[in-house]
């Protein structure tokens, strides 16, 4: 059953946590949901099983209100996950990891004008924002080469052109500096208050959402070309940091994916499968599903505990045999699989509450977090000898 948290009589909004009693849900995260529910105009807060505390607002929640609050979307407007089919002759993680391009280095429209990845850009760049194009960012963002594992719904998977053993690129990234610029412009004047001109905010917000989607295509194209494959169109691309106008109100999603009849990739960790699901969430869940496993440790805790429990090499090669490309040791520990909830529990809660149906798992082969200069130097030496 879902956990229904009652609020003081003065607060009209309801809070529902779609998690089982055995799920890891921090009291601080529920407290943040209650704080959001007390905001003017708030109608309903639906918390997903990956719920965890954020900076001022919960992550893993969908929040419906008659008032638009930019801080409930956050700075990474347009962050989402896209899935791209990819064809490779052989998928040997050790060889492919060294061929990943440096996705911390942005594509410059002039200096990199001959880069074939630009072919996926159709029309103008949203908001004219050329900074950070083709970069993945830090935190929990990643680009992953994975193979399709267990297929639970063969017909649905077939409609997406997927079968067990197929390879896909999974790209998790957002609007980089653009979304941050939009939120900062609001908070410098209005703090955590509502948008005084919702239409003006939405116009900028929509550009950031488009930018994030375009950037995921650029990232996938850069990797595909580096691995000797042709770029493809995404079969899934859903944003989980956004606000949409729905039924006359504003539906804010912060770490929650649209679950109203859409296919969503719910990310596991670097050492576990991810799940492609068909979302069918209704109004009780604010038409949303989880976006990932969800953190169960703060970054500081993960760093402290991880250093006592793991070596760097243990985190660069997962128990699944996949490789993690990450030259930032601190980020390796912060993003260790043990810092996250069990993805199987999150998916189980979604299924139990009839919010989503698993379609297939994806099994990581190579996960790119940030450039490992050792790999790039070695790859250049090998190319020089060939």
Coordinates of C-alpha atoms in Angstrom, one line a residue:
X1 CA 0.0 0.0 0.0
X2 CA 1.1 3.6 -0.5
X3 CA 2.0 5.6 2.5
X4 CA -0.5 8.4 3.0
X5 CA 0.9 11.2 5.2
X6 CA -1.8 13.4 6.7
X7 CA -1.1 17.1 7.1
X8 CA -2.4 19.8 9.5
X9 CA -6.0 20.8 8.7
X10 CA -4.8 24.2 7.4
X11 CA -2.9 22.6 4.5
X12 CA -5.1 21.5 1.6
X13 CA -2.5 19.6 -0.3
X14 CA -2.1 15.9 0.1
X15 CA 1.1 13.9 0.1
X16 CA 1.3 10.3 -1.1
X17 CA 4.5 8.3 -1.1
X18 CA 4.4 5.4 -3.5
X19 CA 6.7 3.1 -1.6
X20 CA 6.4 -0.1 0.4
X21 CA 7.1 -0.1 4.2
X22 CA 10.3 -1.9 3.5
X23 CA 11.6 0.7 1.1
X24 CA 14.3 3.1 2.1
X25 CA 12.5 6.5 2.5
X26 CA 14.3 9.1 4.6
X27 CA 12.2 11.1 7.0
X28 CA 13.9 14.3 5.8
X29 CA 12.6 13.6 2.3
X30 CA 9.0 13.2 3.6
X31 CA 9.4 16.3 5.6
X32 CA 10.4 18.2 2.5
X33 CA 7.3 16.9 0.7
X34 CA 5.2 18.2 3.6
X35 CA 6.9 21.6 3.4
X36 CA 6.2 21.7 -0.4
X37 CA 2.6 20.7 0.3
X38 CA 2.2 23.7 2.6
X39 CA 3.1 26.2 -0.2
X40 CA 0.4 28.5 -1.5
X41 CA -1.6 26.9 -4.3
X42 CA -0.2 23.4 -3.8
X43 CA -2.8 20.6 -4.6
X44 CA -1.0 17.3 -4.4
X45 CA 2.5 15.9 -3.9
X46 CA 3.2 12.4 -5.3
X47 CA 6.5 11.0 -4.1
X48 CA 8.1 8.2 -6.0
X49 CA 10.0 5.2 -4.4
X50 CA 13.3 6.8 -5.3
X51 CA 12.5 9.8 -3.1
X52 CA 15.4 11.4 -1.3
X53 CA 16.2 14.9 0.1
X54 CA 17.3 17.7 -2.2
X55 CA 18.4 21.2 -1.8
X56 CA 15.2 22.9 -0.6
X57 CA 12.9 20.5 -2.4
X58 CA 12.6 16.7 -2.6
X59 CA 14.1 14.7 -5.5
X60 CA 11.8 12.0 -6.8
X61 CA 8.5 13.9 -6.5
X62 CA 5.8 15.3 -8.8
X63 CA 4.0 18.3 -7.4
X64 CA 0.8 19.8 -8.7
X65 CA -0.1 23.4 -7.9
X66 CA -2.1 26.4 -9.2
X67 CA 1.1 28.4 -8.7
X68 CA 4.4 27.9 -10.7
X69 CA 7.5 27.6 -8.5
X70 CA 10.8 27.5 -10.4
X71 CA 12.7 26.2 -7.5
X72 CA 10.6 23.0 -7.6
X73 CA 12.1 22.2 -11.0
X74 CA 15.6 23.3 -10.0
X75 CA 18.6 24.4 -12.0
X76 CA 19.0 21.4 -14.3
X77 CA 15.9 22.1 -16.3
X78 CA 15.4 19.5 -19.0
X79 CA 17.5 16.8 -17.4
X80 CA 16.4 13.5 -18.7
X81 CA 17.4 10.1 -20.1
X82 CA 17.4 9.0 -23.7
X83 CA 18.0 5.6 -25.2
X84 CA 19.7 5.1 -28.6
X85 CA 20.1 1.8 -30.5
X86 CA 23.6 1.2 -31.6
X87 CA 25.2 -1.5 -33.9
X88 CA 28.7 -2.7 -33.1
X89 CA 30.5 -5.8 -34.5
X90 CA 32.0 -6.7 -31.1
X91 CA 31.3 -5.3 -27.7
X92 CA 34.4 -5.8 -25.6
X93 CA 34.3 -3.4 -22.7
X94 CA 38.0 -3.1 -22.3
X95 CA 38.5 -2.0 -25.9
X96 CA 35.5 0.2 -26.2
X97 CA 36.1 2.1 -22.9
X98 CA 39.4 3.5 -24.3
X99 CA 37.6 4.7 -27.4
X100 CA 35.0 6.9 -25.6
X101 CA 35.6 10.6 -26.5
X102 CA 36.3 13.3 -23.9
X103 CA 32.8 14.3 -23.1
X104 CA 34.0 17.0 -20.7
X105 CA 35.3 19.0 -23.7
X106 CA 32.5 20.9 -25.4
X107 CA 32.0 21.0 -29.1
X108 CA 32.8 24.5 -30.5
X109 CA 30.6 25.4 -33.4
X110 CA 33.5 27.0 -35.2
X111 CA 36.6 25.1 -34.1
X112 CA 34.8 21.7 -34.3
X113 CA 32.7 22.6 -37.4
X114 CA 33.8 19.4 -39.2
X115 CA 32.8 17.1 -36.3
X116 CA 30.2 14.6 -37.8
X117 CA 28.1 14.8 -34.6
X118 CA 26.7 18.2 -35.7
X119 CA 24.6 16.3 -38.3
X120 CA 22.0 15.6 -35.6
X121 CA 21.4 19.3 -35.1
X122 CA 18.4 20.3 -37.1
X123 CA 17.8 24.1 -37.1
X124 CA 18.9 26.6 -34.5
X125 CA 20.4 25.8 -31.1
X126 CA 17.8 26.5 -28.5
X127 CA 18.2 29.9 -26.8
X128 CA 21.4 30.3 -28.9
X129 CA 23.2 28.7 -26.0
X130 CA 26.4 27.2 -27.4
X131 CA 28.3 26.7 -24.1
X132 CA 28.7 23.2 -23.0
X133 CA 27.3 21.5 -26.1
X134 CA 28.1 17.8 -26.3
X135 CA 29.2 17.6 -22.6
X136 CA 27.7 15.2 -20.1
X137 CA 28.2 17.1 -16.9
X138 CA 29.0 15.7 -13.4
X139 CA 26.9 14.4 -10.5
X140 CA 24.8 11.5 -11.5
X141 CA 25.0 12.2 -15.2
X142 CA 26.5 9.5 -17.5
X143 CA 26.7 8.0 -21.0
X144 CA 26.5 4.2 -21.0
X145 CA 26.9 1.5 -23.5
X146 CA 24.6 -1.3 -22.5
X147 CA 23.0 -4.5 -23.8
X148 CA 19.4 -5.5 -23.5
X149 CA 19.2 -8.2 -20.8
X150 CA 15.9 -9.8 -19.8
X151 CA 12.9 -8.9 -21.9
X152 CA 9.7 -9.0 -19.9
X153 CA 7.3 -7.8 -22.6
X154 CA 8.5 -9.1 -26.0
X155 CA 5.8 -7.4 -28.1
X156 CA 6.4 -4.0 -26.5
X157 CA 10.2 -4.4 -26.9
X158 CA 9.7 -5.4 -30.5
X159 CA 7.7 -2.3 -31.2
X160 CA 10.7 -0.3 -30.0
X161 CA 13.0 -2.4 -32.2
X162 CA 14.6 -4.2 -29.3
X163 CA 15.5 -7.8 -28.6
X164 CA 17.7 -9.5 -26.0
X165 CA 21.4 -8.9 -26.7
X166 CA 20.9 -5.7 -28.6
X167 CA 23.2 -2.8 -27.8
X168 CA 22.0 0.6 -26.7
X169 CA 23.5 3.9 -25.7
X170 CA 21.9 5.4 -22.6
X171 CA 22.4 9.2 -22.1
X172 CA 21.6 11.0 -18.8
X173 CA 22.2 14.7 -19.0
X174 CA 20.4 18.0 -18.8
X175 CA 20.7 21.7 -19.9
X176 CA 24.1 22.3 -18.3
X177 CA 24.6 26.0 -17.7
X178 CA 21.4 27.2 -19.4
X179 CA 19.0 25.9 -16.8
X180 CA 21.2 27.2 -14.0
X181 CA 21.2 30.6 -15.6
X182 CA 17.4 30.6 -15.8
X183 CA 16.9 29.6 -12.2
X184 CA 19.6 32.1 -10.9
X185 CA 17.9 35.0 -12.7
X186 CA 14.6 34.1 -10.9
X187 CA 16.1 33.4 -7.4
X188 CA 18.2 36.6 -7.4
X189 CA 15.0 38.6 -7.4
X190 CA 12.3 36.2 -6.1
X191 CA 14.1 33.6 -4.0
X192 CA 12.0 30.5 -3.6
X193 CA 8.9 32.4 -4.5
X194 CA 6.6 31.8 -7.4
X195 CA 7.2 33.0 -11.0
X196 CA 5.6 36.4 -11.3
X197 CA 5.2 35.9 -15.0
X198 CA 4.6 32.1 -15.6
X199 CA 4.5 32.6 -19.3
X200 CA 7.9 34.2 -19.5
X201 CA 9.4 31.5 -17.3
X202 CA 7.8 28.8 -19.3
X203 CA 9.2 30.2 -22.6
X204 CA 12.8 30.0 -21.2
X205 CA 12.1 26.7 -19.5
X206 CA 10.9 25.2 -22.8
X207 CA 14.1 26.3 -24.5
X208 CA 16.2 24.6 -21.8
X209 CA 14.1 21.4 -22.2
X210 CA 14.8 21.4 -25.9
X211 CA 18.4 22.1 -25.3
X212 CA 18.8 19.2 -23.0
X213 CA 17.2 16.8 -25.5
X214 CA 19.4 18.1 -28.3
X215 CA 22.5 17.7 -26.1
X216 CA 21.6 14.1 -25.4
X217 CA 21.5 13.5 -29.2
X218 CA 24.9 15.2 -29.6
X219 CA 26.4 13.1 -26.8
X220 CA 25.1 9.9 -28.4
X221 CA 26.4 10.9 -31.8
X222 CA 29.8 11.7 -30.5
X223 CA 30.1 8.3 -28.8
X224 CA 28.6 6.4 -31.8
X225 CA 31.1 7.9 -34.2
X226 CA 34.0 7.3 -31.7
X227 CA 33.0 3.6 -31.5
X228 CA 32.7 3.3 -35.3
X229 CA 28.9 3.2 -35.5
X230 CA 26.3 5.4 -37.1
X231 CA 24.2 7.7 -34.9
X232 CA 20.5 6.8 -34.5
X233 CA 17.3 8.5 -33.4
X234 CA 16.4 7.9 -29.7
X235 CA 13.6 5.3 -29.0
X236 CA 13.1 6.8 -25.6
X237 CA 13.8 10.4 -24.5
X238 CA 12.0 11.6 -21.4
X239 CA 12.8 14.6 -19.2
X240 CA 12.5 14.3 -15.4
X241 CA 13.2 17.9 -14.3
X242 CA 10.4 20.1 -15.8
X243 CA 7.1 21.7 -15.3
X244 CA 4.1 21.2 -17.6
X245 CA 0.7 22.8 -17.7
X246 CA -1.8 20.0 -17.1
X247 CA -5.6 20.3 -16.4
X248 CA -5.2 24.0 -15.7
X249 CA -2.5 23.6 -13.1
X250 CA 1.3 23.4 -13.0
X251 CA 2.8 19.9 -12.6
X252 CA 6.4 20.2 -11.4
X253 CA 8.6 17.2 -11.7
X254 CA 11.9 17.1 -9.8
X255 CA 13.5 13.7 -10.4
X256 CA 10.3 12.2 -11.7
X257 CA 9.6 11.1 -15.2
X258 CA 6.3 11.4 -17.1
X259 CA 4.4 8.2 -16.6
X260 CA 1.3 8.8 -18.6
X261 CA 1.6 6.2 -21.4
X262 CA 5.2 6.8 -22.2
X263 CA 8.3 4.6 -22.2
X264 CA 10.9 5.6 -19.6
X265 CA 14.4 4.3 -18.8
X266 CA 14.7 4.2 -15.0
X267 CA 18.4 4.2 -14.3
X268 CA 20.0 1.7 -11.8
X269 CA 23.6 2.2 -10.7
X270 CA 26.9 1.6 -12.4
X271 CA 26.9 -1.9 -11.1
X272 CA 23.3 -2.9 -11.6
X273 CA 20.8 -3.2 -14.4
X274 CA 18.5 -0.3 -15.5
X275 CA 14.9 -0.9 -16.4
X276 CA 13.0 0.2 -19.5
X277 CA 9.3 0.5 -18.4
X278 CA 6.0 1.4 -19.8
X279 CA 4.5 4.1 -17.6
X280 CA 0.7 4.2 -16.9
X281 CA 0.5 6.3 -13.8
X282 CA -2.8 8.2 -13.1
X283 CA -3.7 11.4 -11.2
X284 CA -2.9 9.9 -7.8
X285 CA 0.7 9.7 -8.8
X286 CA 0.5 13.0 -10.7
X287 CA 0.9 11.0 -13.9
X288 CA 4.6 10.3 -13.0
X289 CA 7.0 7.5 -12.3
X290 CA 10.5 7.2 -10.7
X291 CA 13.6 8.3 -12.6
X292 CA 16.2 6.1 -11.1
X293 CA 17.4 4.1 -8.1
X294 CA 17.5 7.3 -5.9
X295 CA 20.3 8.1 -3.4
X296 CA 20.3 6.6 0.0
X297 CA 23.6 8.3 1.1
X298 CA 24.6 11.9 0.8
X299 CA 27.7 12.5 -1.3
X300 CA 29.7 13.2 1.8
X301 CA 28.6 9.9 3.4
X302 CA 29.2 7.9 0.2
X303 CA 32.7 9.4 0.0
X304 CA 33.6 8.6 3.6
X305 CA 32.1 5.1 3.7
X306 CA 33.2 4.2 0.2
X307 CA 36.9 4.9 0.9
X308 CA 36.7 2.6 3.9
X309 CA 35.0 -0.2 1.9
X310 CA 36.2 0.0 -1.7
X311 CA 39.4 0.6 -3.7
X312 CA 39.4 2.8 -6.8
X313 CA 40.0 -0.2 -9.0
X314 CA 37.0 -2.1 -7.5
X315 CA 34.7 0.8 -8.5
X316 CA 36.2 1.0 -12.0
X317 CA 35.2 -2.6 -12.7
X318 CA 31.8 -3.6 -11.4
X319 CA 30.7 -7.0 -10.2
X320 CA 28.8 -7.3 -13.5
X321 CA 32.0 -7.1 -15.4
X322 CA 31.3 -3.6 -16.8
X323 CA 33.8 -0.8 -16.8
X324 CA 33.4 2.8 -15.4
X325 CA 35.3 5.5 -17.1
X326 CA 35.9 8.1 -14.4
X327 CA 39.1 10.1 -13.9
X328 CA 37.7 11.8 -10.8
X329 CA 38.3 9.6 -7.8
X330 CA 36.0 11.5 -5.5
X331 CA 33.1 11.2 -8.0
X332 CA 33.8 7.4 -8.2
X333 CA 33.1 7.1 -4.5
X334 CA 30.2 9.5 -4.5
X335 CA 28.5 7.5 -7.3
X336 CA 29.3 4.1 -6.0
X337 CA 26.5 1.6 -6.4
X338 CA 26.2 1.3 -2.6
X339 CA 25.3 5.0 -2.4
X340 CA 22.0 4.2 -4.1
X341 CA 18.8 2.3 -3.3
X342 CA 18.1 -1.1 -4.8
X343 CA 16.7 -0.6 -8.2
X344 CA 14.7 -3.8 -7.9
X345 CA 12.9 -2.4 -4.9
X346 CA 12.1 0.8 -6.8
X347 CA 10.7 -1.1 -9.8
X348 CA 8.8 -3.5 -7.5
X349 CA 7.1 -0.5 -5.8
X350 CA 6.1 1.0 -9.1
X351 CA 4.6 -2.4 -10.2
X352 CA 2.9 -2.9 -6.9
X353 CA 1.2 0.5 -7.2
X354 CA 0.3 -0.1 -10.9
X355 CA 2.4 2.9 -12.1
X356 CA 4.6 1.0 -14.6
X357 CA 5.2 -2.3 -16.3
X358 CA 8.8 -3.4 -16.9
X359 CA 9.6 -4.0 -20.6
X360 CA 13.3 -5.0 -20.4
X361 CA 16.5 -4.6 -18.5
X362 CA 19.7 -3.0 -19.7
X363 CA 23.0 -4.4 -18.6
X364 CA 25.9 -1.9 -18.4
X365 CA 29.1 -2.6 -20.4
X366 CA 30.9 0.7 -20.3
X367 CA 29.7 3.7 -18.2
X368 CA 31.3 7.1 -18.9
X369 CA 31.2 9.6 -16.0
X370 CA 34.1 11.9 -16.7
X371 CA 37.3 11.6 -18.8
X372 CA 40.0 9.2 -17.6
X373 CA 43.1 10.8 -19.2
X374 CA 45.1 7.6 -18.7
X375 CA 42.7 5.8 -21.1
X376 CA 42.9 8.6 -23.7
X377 CA 46.7 8.7 -23.6
X378 CA 47.0 4.9 -24.0
X379 CA 44.5 5.0 -26.9
X380 CA 46.5 7.7 -28.6
X381 CA 49.7 5.7 -28.2
X382 CA 48.0 2.6 -29.7
X383 CA 46.6 4.6 -32.6
X384 CA 50.1 6.1 -33.2
X385 CA 51.6 2.6 -33.5
X386 CA 49.0 1.2 -35.8

